[in-house]
């Protein structure tokens, strides 16, 4: 028996920092069809800095050796205009790491230079409906800079990865309550992808129960929130290197949900999206919100009631984002 399906044209996908740890997991899952679907061929356009070009070529060789049926082509380049040419999606993973003695402001400025150049290149050559997820830290402010430098692309096409924080919250609840991760809904992480983030279970459900009735408020305050916020550092301490595979898994989840949508209205996701002023959060910042993936767009969940305690936590994280924006103000056109 033979089946005859019309084969689709490949779509172009850019990944930056392609020789790094996160990409070493991420690229294989994109090429296997886990984001864009089992029928959709992809062309991978990999950006790396000059000194990592050889390593990126090694990654290219291994991708080709994997003989993925959906992998139409791989290109490696140092030029953002080549990497972003005609892309439908971009995973901006590469970023300047914090080195010893580096001040936060120096890190922000070094990354601001990278992400303003990449935003300008996306503006020039990417598809207008390109979906961009910034993984490289400080992800929210890097997304702001890239978007500000891409005035011809809707800022809602730019996002910062907050899904790992979301997944970590679900996982902690799952261990605590000994319930499968799939039982949980209406979870969100507000704010910045940093220690100031606010994993919020106020609305969360586990099956037909409210999570807030199953765990005590002190555990949430003293254990859940700090554990999720500091999980990256804990992984480095325990594993001896950073949480690259779970960051890649979260990037896959983020882009897959964005592209395909999530039907169940209770199944919120967390994405760092352009603030439209919802919940009094200043318009234009890129902030972790409770969102739904609907028909190819992220929608902020509307009309939630916020207690003064929730508002204070959200405000603290948003204030940090405003301070980051101040430090890179001259790169925002
Ligand atoms: P990783 O692939 O481990 O991480 C890349 C970025 O993702 C870092 O900014 C890192 O932040 C961030 N990140 C976000 N969430 C996580 C998480 N949960 N765990 C770990 N990292 C997370 O870094 P590598 O150093 O292995 O690779 C980076 C690559 O990027 C290098 O090959 C380098 O050459 C390239 N690069 C490319 C640039 C460009 O394309 N213009 C510019 C600079 C570098 P954090 O630092 O906070 O851990």
Short mmCIF file of C-alpha atoms in Angstrom, two decimals, residues 1-320:
data_model
loop_
_atom_site.label_atom_id
_atom_site.label_comp_id
_atom_site.label_asym_id
_atom_site.label_seq_id
_atom_site.Cartn_x
_atom_site.Cartn_y
_atom_site.Cartn_z
CA UNK A 1 0.00 0.00 0.00
CA UNK A 2 1.35 3.41 -0.76
CA UNK A 3 0.22 6.75 0.54
CA UNK A 4 0.81 9.85 -1.49
CA UNK A 5 0.96 13.12 0.41
CA UNK A 6 1.80 16.47 -1.06
CA UNK A 7 5.17 17.41 0.40
CA UNK A 8 5.45 20.92 1.83
CA UNK A 9 8.17 23.42 0.93
CA UNK A 10 10.81 23.76 3.66
CA UNK A 11 10.51 26.71 6.02
CA UNK A 12 13.63 28.55 7.18
CA UNK A 13 14.48 28.56 10.85
CA UNK A 14 17.33 30.58 12.39
CA UNK A 15 19.17 29.51 15.54
CA UNK A 16 21.88 31.72 17.05
CA UNK A 17 24.60 30.47 19.38
CA UNK A 18 24.39 27.27 17.38
CA UNK A 19 27.61 25.77 18.75
CA UNK A 20 26.53 26.23 22.37
CA UNK A 21 25.08 23.86 24.94
CA UNK A 22 21.41 24.71 24.53
CA UNK A 23 21.58 24.44 20.75
CA UNK A 24 23.19 21.01 21.01
CA UNK A 25 19.86 19.76 22.32
CA UNK A 26 17.50 22.22 20.63
CA UNK A 27 18.62 21.71 17.02
CA UNK A 28 18.01 17.96 17.08
CA UNK A 29 14.47 18.36 18.28
CA UNK A 30 13.65 21.02 15.68
CA UNK A 31 15.11 18.79 12.96
CA UNK A 32 13.05 15.85 14.24
CA UNK A 33 9.82 17.81 13.63
CA UNK A 34 8.89 18.45 17.25
CA UNK A 35 8.12 22.14 16.72
CA UNK A 36 6.76 22.63 13.24
CA UNK A 37 5.13 19.23 12.83
CA UNK A 38 5.89 15.84 11.33
CA UNK A 39 5.11 16.92 7.76
CA UNK A 40 7.01 20.22 7.70
CA UNK A 41 10.57 20.17 6.28
CA UNK A 42 12.94 22.75 7.74
CA UNK A 43 16.05 24.55 6.59
CA UNK A 44 18.28 25.44 9.55
CA UNK A 45 20.21 28.73 9.32
CA UNK A 46 22.80 28.77 12.09
CA UNK A 47 24.47 31.92 13.35
CA UNK A 48 27.74 31.78 15.28
CA UNK A 49 30.51 34.21 16.08
CA UNK A 50 33.80 33.84 14.24
CA UNK A 51 35.61 31.93 16.97
CA UNK A 52 32.89 29.28 17.16
CA UNK A 53 32.56 28.78 13.38
CA UNK A 54 34.50 25.54 13.36
CA UNK A 55 32.48 24.09 16.24
CA UNK A 56 29.28 25.13 14.43
CA UNK A 57 30.46 23.24 11.35
CA UNK A 58 30.88 20.18 13.56
CA UNK A 59 27.27 20.62 14.70
CA UNK A 60 26.20 20.88 11.05
CA UNK A 61 28.07 17.64 10.25
CA UNK A 62 26.35 15.80 13.09
CA UNK A 63 22.93 17.13 12.12
CA UNK A 64 23.46 15.84 8.58
CA UNK A 65 24.71 12.50 9.96
CA UNK A 66 21.42 12.15 11.83
CA UNK A 67 19.69 11.82 8.41
CA UNK A 68 16.49 13.50 9.57
CA UNK A 69 13.82 13.10 6.88
CA UNK A 70 12.55 16.64 7.57
CA UNK A 71 15.94 18.38 7.46
CA UNK A 72 16.17 19.96 4.04
CA UNK A 73 19.38 21.91 4.53
CA UNK A 74 21.79 23.40 7.09
CA UNK A 75 23.76 26.63 6.66
CA UNK A 76 26.32 28.13 9.04
CA UNK A 77 27.20 31.81 8.95
CA UNK A 78 28.62 34.72 10.94
CA UNK A 79 26.32 37.19 9.19
CA UNK A 80 22.92 37.85 10.84
CA UNK A 81 21.52 38.96 7.46
CA UNK A 82 22.25 35.54 6.00
CA UNK A 83 21.03 33.70 9.09
CA UNK A 84 17.71 35.58 9.24
CA UNK A 85 17.04 35.69 5.52
CA UNK A 86 13.36 34.82 4.93
CA UNK A 87 13.04 33.00 8.26
CA UNK A 88 9.66 32.00 9.71
CA UNK A 89 11.09 31.51 13.19
CA UNK A 90 14.22 32.55 15.07
CA UNK A 91 15.58 31.11 18.30
CA UNK A 92 17.98 33.75 19.67
CA UNK A 93 20.06 31.58 21.98
CA UNK A 94 23.57 33.01 21.69
CA UNK A 95 24.42 35.71 24.20
CA UNK A 96 27.43 37.15 25.93
CA UNK A 97 27.92 35.16 29.14
CA UNK A 98 28.65 36.90 32.42
CA UNK A 99 32.37 36.67 33.10
CA UNK A 100 34.13 37.04 36.43
CA UNK A 101 34.03 40.55 37.80
CA UNK A 102 31.52 41.73 35.18
CA UNK A 103 28.94 44.19 36.44
CA UNK A 104 25.26 43.69 35.58
CA UNK A 105 25.31 46.92 33.57
CA UNK A 106 28.27 45.65 31.50
CA UNK A 107 26.45 42.41 30.76
CA UNK A 108 23.35 44.31 29.70
CA UNK A 109 25.30 46.62 27.44
CA UNK A 110 27.31 43.82 25.81
CA UNK A 111 24.11 41.94 25.02
CA UNK A 112 22.29 45.07 23.97
CA UNK A 113 24.84 45.51 21.19
CA UNK A 114 24.30 41.93 19.97
CA UNK A 115 20.50 42.10 20.10
CA UNK A 116 20.20 45.52 18.49
CA UNK A 117 22.22 44.27 15.52
CA UNK A 118 20.12 41.12 15.33
CA UNK A 119 16.83 43.07 15.60
CA UNK A 120 17.94 45.33 12.74
CA UNK A 121 18.88 42.30 10.61
CA UNK A 122 15.53 40.60 11.30
CA UNK A 123 13.83 43.84 10.30
CA UNK A 124 15.70 43.85 7.02
CA UNK A 125 15.42 40.25 5.87
CA UNK A 126 13.06 38.09 7.96
CA UNK A 127 9.44 37.33 7.05
CA UNK A 128 7.06 39.88 8.55
CA UNK A 129 5.29 37.11 10.45
CA UNK A 130 8.54 35.72 11.89
CA UNK A 131 8.20 34.29 15.40
CA UNK A 132 11.16 35.23 17.56
CA UNK A 133 11.98 33.71 20.94
CA UNK A 134 14.88 35.16 22.89
CA UNK A 135 16.59 32.59 25.14
CA UNK A 136 19.93 34.33 25.71
CA UNK A 137 20.00 36.30 28.95
CA UNK A 138 18.92 38.84 30.05
CA UNK A 139 16.16 37.46 27.82
CA UNK A 140 13.36 39.95 28.50
CA UNK A 141 15.50 43.02 27.93
CA UNK A 142 17.23 41.41 24.94
CA UNK A 143 13.76 40.85 23.42
CA UNK A 144 12.90 44.51 24.06
CA UNK A 145 16.08 45.66 22.30
CA UNK A 146 15.65 43.32 19.33
CA UNK A 147 12.04 44.42 18.88
CA UNK A 148 12.88 48.12 19.23
CA UNK A 149 15.40 47.72 16.42
CA UNK A 150 12.86 45.99 14.17
CA UNK A 151 10.25 48.72 13.68
CA UNK A 152 8.65 47.01 10.66
CA UNK A 153 7.85 43.83 12.59
CA UNK A 154 4.94 43.74 15.03
CA UNK A 155 6.41 43.65 18.58
CA UNK A 156 4.06 40.77 19.35
CA UNK A 157 6.26 38.64 17.08
CA UNK A 158 9.05 38.99 19.66
CA UNK A 159 9.00 37.00 22.90
CA UNK A 160 11.31 36.10 25.77
CA UNK A 161 11.50 32.53 27.06
CA UNK A 162 9.68 32.22 30.40
CA UNK A 163 8.48 28.68 29.76
CA UNK A 164 11.29 27.05 31.72
CA UNK A 165 10.17 28.95 34.84
CA UNK A 166 6.61 27.79 34.12
CA UNK A 167 7.65 24.17 33.61
CA UNK A 168 9.72 24.24 36.80
CA UNK A 169 6.66 25.46 38.75
CA UNK A 170 4.50 22.66 37.35
CA UNK A 171 7.20 20.11 38.13
CA UNK A 172 7.58 21.26 41.75
CA UNK A 173 3.81 21.02 42.29
CA UNK A 174 3.74 17.61 40.65
CA UNK A 175 6.42 16.29 43.06
CA UNK A 176 4.83 17.89 46.08
CA UNK A 177 1.32 16.57 45.41
CA UNK A 178 2.37 13.33 43.71
CA UNK A 179 0.15 14.09 40.73
CA UNK A 180 1.07 13.94 37.02
CA UNK A 181 2.16 17.24 35.45
CA UNK A 182 -0.80 16.97 33.07
CA UNK A 183 -3.25 17.43 35.98
CA UNK A 184 -2.22 21.05 36.53
CA UNK A 185 -3.73 24.12 34.86
CA UNK A 186 -3.91 27.90 35.27
CA UNK A 187 -0.32 28.37 36.39
CA UNK A 188 1.76 31.42 35.46
CA UNK A 189 5.06 33.13 36.22
CA UNK A 190 4.91 36.92 36.18
CA UNK A 191 7.74 39.33 35.53
CA UNK A 192 11.37 38.97 34.58
CA UNK A 193 13.31 35.74 33.88
CA UNK A 194 15.47 36.43 36.91
CA UNK A 195 15.44 35.91 40.66
CA UNK A 196 12.67 38.54 40.94
CA UNK A 197 10.17 36.44 38.98
CA UNK A 198 6.84 35.54 40.60
CA UNK A 199 5.63 31.95 40.12
CA UNK A 200 1.93 32.34 40.90
CA UNK A 201 -0.37 29.47 41.88
CA UNK A 202 -3.28 31.64 43.04
CA UNK A 203 -5.52 30.38 40.21
CA UNK A 204 -3.95 26.97 39.75
CA UNK A 205 -6.01 23.82 39.63
CA UNK A 206 -5.14 20.13 39.92
CA UNK A 207 -7.97 18.18 38.35
CA UNK A 208 -11.12 19.60 39.97
CA UNK A 209 -9.33 20.98 43.02
CA UNK A 210 -7.72 24.34 43.73
CA UNK A 211 -3.98 23.95 44.30
CA UNK A 212 -4.09 26.64 47.02
CA UNK A 213 -6.30 24.30 49.05
CA UNK A 214 -3.84 21.40 48.66
CA UNK A 215 -0.60 23.14 49.64
CA UNK A 216 -0.08 25.58 52.46
CA UNK A 217 0.68 29.22 51.79
CA UNK A 218 3.89 29.10 53.81
CA UNK A 219 5.28 26.30 51.60
CA UNK A 220 4.56 28.41 48.52
CA UNK A 221 6.28 31.43 50.03
CA UNK A 222 9.27 29.73 51.65
CA UNK A 223 9.90 26.86 49.24
CA UNK A 224 8.12 26.96 45.90
CA UNK A 225 8.80 30.55 44.84
CA UNK A 226 12.51 30.66 45.81
CA UNK A 227 13.17 27.13 44.51
CA UNK A 228 11.77 27.93 41.07
CA UNK A 229 13.47 31.33 40.93
CA UNK A 230 16.87 29.87 41.87
CA UNK A 231 16.62 26.54 40.06
CA UNK A 232 19.19 27.49 37.42
CA UNK A 233 21.87 28.04 40.07
CA UNK A 234 20.91 24.79 41.82
CA UNK A 235 21.31 22.80 38.58
CA UNK A 236 24.77 24.31 38.03
CA UNK A 237 25.75 23.31 41.56
CA UNK A 238 24.42 19.75 41.31
CA UNK A 239 25.18 18.90 37.67
CA UNK A 240 28.33 20.94 37.32
CA UNK A 241 27.03 22.74 34.24
CA UNK A 242 24.00 24.78 33.28
CA UNK A 243 20.45 23.63 32.63
CA UNK A 244 20.88 23.50 28.87
CA UNK A 245 18.64 20.53 28.04
CA UNK A 246 15.67 21.80 30.05
CA UNK A 247 16.14 25.26 28.53
CA UNK A 248 16.05 23.63 25.08
CA UNK A 249 12.95 21.61 26.02
CA UNK A 250 11.20 24.79 27.19
CA UNK A 251 12.16 26.58 23.95
CA UNK A 252 10.61 23.72 21.98
CA UNK A 253 7.42 23.87 24.09
CA UNK A 254 7.20 27.66 23.66
CA UNK A 255 7.54 27.70 19.88
CA UNK A 256 5.38 24.58 19.32
CA UNK A 257 2.51 26.03 21.36
CA UNK A 258 2.87 29.40 19.62
CA UNK A 259 2.73 27.83 16.17
CA UNK A 260 0.02 25.24 16.78
CA UNK A 261 -1.98 26.79 19.65
CA UNK A 262 -3.35 25.06 22.75
CA UNK A 263 -7.06 24.27 22.60
CA UNK A 264 -7.86 23.85 26.28
CA UNK A 265 -8.69 27.36 27.55
CA UNK A 266 -7.63 26.40 31.08
CA UNK A 267 -4.16 25.44 29.90
CA UNK A 268 -2.34 28.72 30.35
CA UNK A 269 1.28 29.04 29.42
CA UNK A 270 3.84 31.59 30.51
CA UNK A 271 5.52 33.63 27.80
CA UNK A 272 7.52 36.85 28.04
CA UNK A 273 5.39 38.99 25.76
CA UNK A 274 5.01 42.63 24.80
CA UNK A 275 2.98 44.32 27.50
CA UNK A 276 -0.16 46.00 26.18
CA UNK A 277 -0.69 47.70 29.54
CA UNK A 278 -2.67 44.77 31.01
CA UNK A 279 -2.74 44.68 34.82
CA UNK A 280 -1.21 48.15 34.96
CA UNK A 281 2.13 46.81 33.68
CA UNK A 282 3.82 49.46 31.60
CA UNK A 283 3.18 49.09 27.89
CA UNK A 284 6.18 48.10 25.78
CA UNK A 285 8.09 46.02 28.34
CA UNK A 286 8.55 42.28 27.68
CA UNK A 287 7.05 40.60 30.71
CA UNK A 288 6.09 37.11 31.83
CA UNK A 289 2.28 36.98 31.82
CA UNK A 290 -0.33 34.24 32.08
CA UNK A 291 -1.01 33.66 28.39
CA UNK A 292 -2.95 31.41 26.07
CA UNK A 293 -1.66 30.26 22.72
CA UNK A 294 -4.54 30.98 20.38
CA UNK A 295 -4.53 30.61 16.60
CA UNK A 296 -0.87 31.47 16.20
CA UNK A 297 -0.81 34.31 18.74
CA UNK A 298 -0.09 34.73 22.44
CA UNK A 299 -3.05 36.25 24.28
CA UNK A 300 -2.64 37.62 27.78
CA UNK A 301 -5.27 36.01 30.04
CA UNK A 302 -7.62 38.91 30.88
CA UNK A 303 -9.53 40.00 33.96
CA UNK A 304 -7.71 38.13 36.72
CA UNK A 305 -8.14 39.53 40.19
CA UNK A 306 -4.86 40.42 41.87
CA UNK A 307 -4.45 40.69 45.63
CA UNK A 308 -2.18 43.43 47.06
CA UNK A 309 0.45 40.71 47.76
CA UNK A 310 0.40 39.55 44.12
CA UNK A 311 0.56 43.14 42.90
CA UNK A 312 3.59 43.87 45.07
CA UNK A 313 5.52 40.86 43.76
CA UNK A 314 4.67 41.66 40.15
CA UNK A 315 5.62 45.31 40.62
CA UNK A 316 9.02 44.39 42.08
CA UNK A 317 9.88 42.31 39.02
CA UNK A 318 8.51 44.92 36.60
CA UNK A 319 10.59 47.60 38.38
CA UNK A 320 13.67 45.47 37.69
#
